[in-house]
Coordinates of C-alpha atoms in Angstrom, one line a residue:
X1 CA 165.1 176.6 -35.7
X2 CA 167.3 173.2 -36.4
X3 CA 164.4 171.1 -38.1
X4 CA 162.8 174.5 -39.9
X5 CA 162.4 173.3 -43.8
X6 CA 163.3 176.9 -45.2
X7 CA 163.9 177.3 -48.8
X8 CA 165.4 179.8 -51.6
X9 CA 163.3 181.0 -54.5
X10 CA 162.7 183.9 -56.3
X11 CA 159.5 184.6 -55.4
X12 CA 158.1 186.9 -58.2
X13 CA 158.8 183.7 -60.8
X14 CA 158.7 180.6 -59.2
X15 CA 156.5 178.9 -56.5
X16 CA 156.6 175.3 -55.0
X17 CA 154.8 172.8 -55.1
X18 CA 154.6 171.8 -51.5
X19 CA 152.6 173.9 -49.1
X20 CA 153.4 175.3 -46.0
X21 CA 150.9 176.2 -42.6
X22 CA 152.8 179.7 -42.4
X23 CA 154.4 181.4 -45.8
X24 CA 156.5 184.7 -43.8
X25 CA 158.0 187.2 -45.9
X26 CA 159.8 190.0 -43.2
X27 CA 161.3 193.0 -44.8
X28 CA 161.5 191.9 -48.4
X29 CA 159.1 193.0 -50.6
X30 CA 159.5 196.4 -50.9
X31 CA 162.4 195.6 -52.4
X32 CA 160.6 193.4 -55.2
X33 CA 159.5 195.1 -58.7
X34 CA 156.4 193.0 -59.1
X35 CA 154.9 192.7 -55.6
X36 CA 151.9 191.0 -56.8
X37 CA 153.0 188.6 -58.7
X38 CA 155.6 187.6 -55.1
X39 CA 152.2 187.9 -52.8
X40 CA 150.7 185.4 -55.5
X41 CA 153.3 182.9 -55.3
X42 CA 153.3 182.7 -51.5
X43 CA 150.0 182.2 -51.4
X44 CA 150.0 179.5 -53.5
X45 CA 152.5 178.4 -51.0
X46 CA 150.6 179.0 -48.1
X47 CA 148.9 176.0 -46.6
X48 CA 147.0 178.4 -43.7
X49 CA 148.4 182.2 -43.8
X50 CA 150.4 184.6 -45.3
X51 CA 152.6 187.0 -42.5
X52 CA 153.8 190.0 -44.5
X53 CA 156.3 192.7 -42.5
X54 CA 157.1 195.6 -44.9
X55 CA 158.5 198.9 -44.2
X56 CA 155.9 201.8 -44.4
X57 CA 155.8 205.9 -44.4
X58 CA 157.8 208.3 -46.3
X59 CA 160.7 206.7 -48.4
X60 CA 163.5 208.0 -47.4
X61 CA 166.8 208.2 -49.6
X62 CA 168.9 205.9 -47.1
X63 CA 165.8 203.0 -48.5
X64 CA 166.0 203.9 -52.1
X65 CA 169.5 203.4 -51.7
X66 CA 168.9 199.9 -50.4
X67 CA 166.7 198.8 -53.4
X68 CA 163.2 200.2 -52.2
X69 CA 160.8 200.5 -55.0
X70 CA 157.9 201.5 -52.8
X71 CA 156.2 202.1 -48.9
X72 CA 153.1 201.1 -48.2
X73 CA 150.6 202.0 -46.0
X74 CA 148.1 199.4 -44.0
X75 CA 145.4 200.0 -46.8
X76 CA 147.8 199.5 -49.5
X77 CA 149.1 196.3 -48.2
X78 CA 145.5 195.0 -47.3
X79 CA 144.5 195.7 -50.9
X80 CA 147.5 193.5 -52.4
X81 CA 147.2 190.6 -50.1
X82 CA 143.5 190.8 -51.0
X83 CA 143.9 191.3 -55.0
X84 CA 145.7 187.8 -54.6
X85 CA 142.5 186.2 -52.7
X86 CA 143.7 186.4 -49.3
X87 CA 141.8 187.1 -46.5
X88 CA 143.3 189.8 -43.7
X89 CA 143.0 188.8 -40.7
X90 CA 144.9 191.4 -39.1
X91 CA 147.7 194.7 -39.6
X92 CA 149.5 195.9 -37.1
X93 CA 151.7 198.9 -36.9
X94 CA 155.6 199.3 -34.8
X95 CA 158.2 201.6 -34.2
X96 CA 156.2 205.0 -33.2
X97 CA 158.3 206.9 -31.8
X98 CA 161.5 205.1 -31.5
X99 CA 162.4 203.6 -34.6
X100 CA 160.6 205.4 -36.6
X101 CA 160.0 208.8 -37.0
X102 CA 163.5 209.2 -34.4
X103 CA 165.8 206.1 -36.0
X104 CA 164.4 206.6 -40.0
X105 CA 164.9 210.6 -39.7
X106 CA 167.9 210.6 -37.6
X107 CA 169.7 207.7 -40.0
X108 CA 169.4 210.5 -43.0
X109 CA 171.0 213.0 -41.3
X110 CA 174.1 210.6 -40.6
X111 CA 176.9 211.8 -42.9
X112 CA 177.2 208.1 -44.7
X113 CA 173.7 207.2 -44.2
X114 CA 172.4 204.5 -42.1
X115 CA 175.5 202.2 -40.8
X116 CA 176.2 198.9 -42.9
X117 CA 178.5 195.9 -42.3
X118 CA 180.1 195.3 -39.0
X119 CA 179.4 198.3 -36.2
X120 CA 181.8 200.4 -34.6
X121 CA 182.2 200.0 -30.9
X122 CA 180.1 203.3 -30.1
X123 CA 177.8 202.1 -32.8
X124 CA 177.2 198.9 -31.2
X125 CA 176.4 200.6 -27.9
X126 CA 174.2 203.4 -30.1
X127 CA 172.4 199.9 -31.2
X128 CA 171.4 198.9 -27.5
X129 CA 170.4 201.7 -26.4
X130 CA 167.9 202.0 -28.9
X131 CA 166.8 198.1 -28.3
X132 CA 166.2 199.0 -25.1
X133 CA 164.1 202.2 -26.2
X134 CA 162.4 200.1 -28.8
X135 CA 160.0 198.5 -26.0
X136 CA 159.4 201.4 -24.9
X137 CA 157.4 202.3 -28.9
X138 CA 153.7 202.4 -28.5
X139 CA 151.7 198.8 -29.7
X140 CA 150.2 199.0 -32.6
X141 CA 151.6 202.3 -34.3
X142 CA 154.2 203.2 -36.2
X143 CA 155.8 202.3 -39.6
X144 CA 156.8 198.7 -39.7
X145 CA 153.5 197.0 -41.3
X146 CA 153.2 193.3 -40.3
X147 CA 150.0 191.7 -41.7
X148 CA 148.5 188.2 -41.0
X149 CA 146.3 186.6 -43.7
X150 CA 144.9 183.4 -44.3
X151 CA 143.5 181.3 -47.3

């Protein structure tokens, strides 16, 4: 995306004043203490829609670990993009079975957790085998929560 206009913010205390067709937060608030007040500010933002992706399902350690503060689930989202006066237009599930229960549960019982930073040769090849396995995860289920809402 060479001519994408992306910016930096903290999110839960600051908003812009210009406005954007498409506000996308993927992966990030879960890790935010005051999720409303972040959901607020993007749609303040938000010229047309809000796209939310958030992790969902049991919390598992490996996630606390990583600065989770909560899961949701679909109704949970819904309710917080509607308490800030958006309107869902859709939610969608991902990952069942593949990434997640297999991945999430597997991940735990790794003796260091989940790997970080650069992968391992055999880790690497661990990783695309399980991209290839991901498209195999049936539509519209499974823990990863993306949301679409509009203004």
């Amino acid at each position: 995306m060479p001519t994408a206009d992306l910016k930096l913010l903290d999110i839960q205390n600051e908003s812009l004043e210009d406005h954007y067709d498409l506000v996308m937060s993927v992966q990030v608030i879960e890790h935010l203490l005051d999720d409303i007040a972040a959901l607020r500010n993007m749609a303040a933002i938000a010229g047309k829609y809000v796209l939310v992706s958030t992790i969902g399902g049991r919390m598992r350690a490996s996630e606390r670990a990583i600065g989770h503060f909560r899961n949701y689930s679909a109704v949970e989202l819904c309710a917080k993009l509607e308490a800030v006066n958006l309107e869902v237009m859709w939610v969608r599930g991902w990952g069942w079975p593949f990434y997640s229960p297999m991945v999430r549960t597997v991940s735990e019982w790794l003796p260091n957790g989940p790997p970080v930073g650069e992968l391992s040769r055999s880790e690497r090849r661990a990783a695309r085998v399980l991209h290839q396995l991901y498209r195999l995860n049936v539509a519209g289920r499974g823990d990863v929560i993306t949301a679409l809402a509009r203004i």
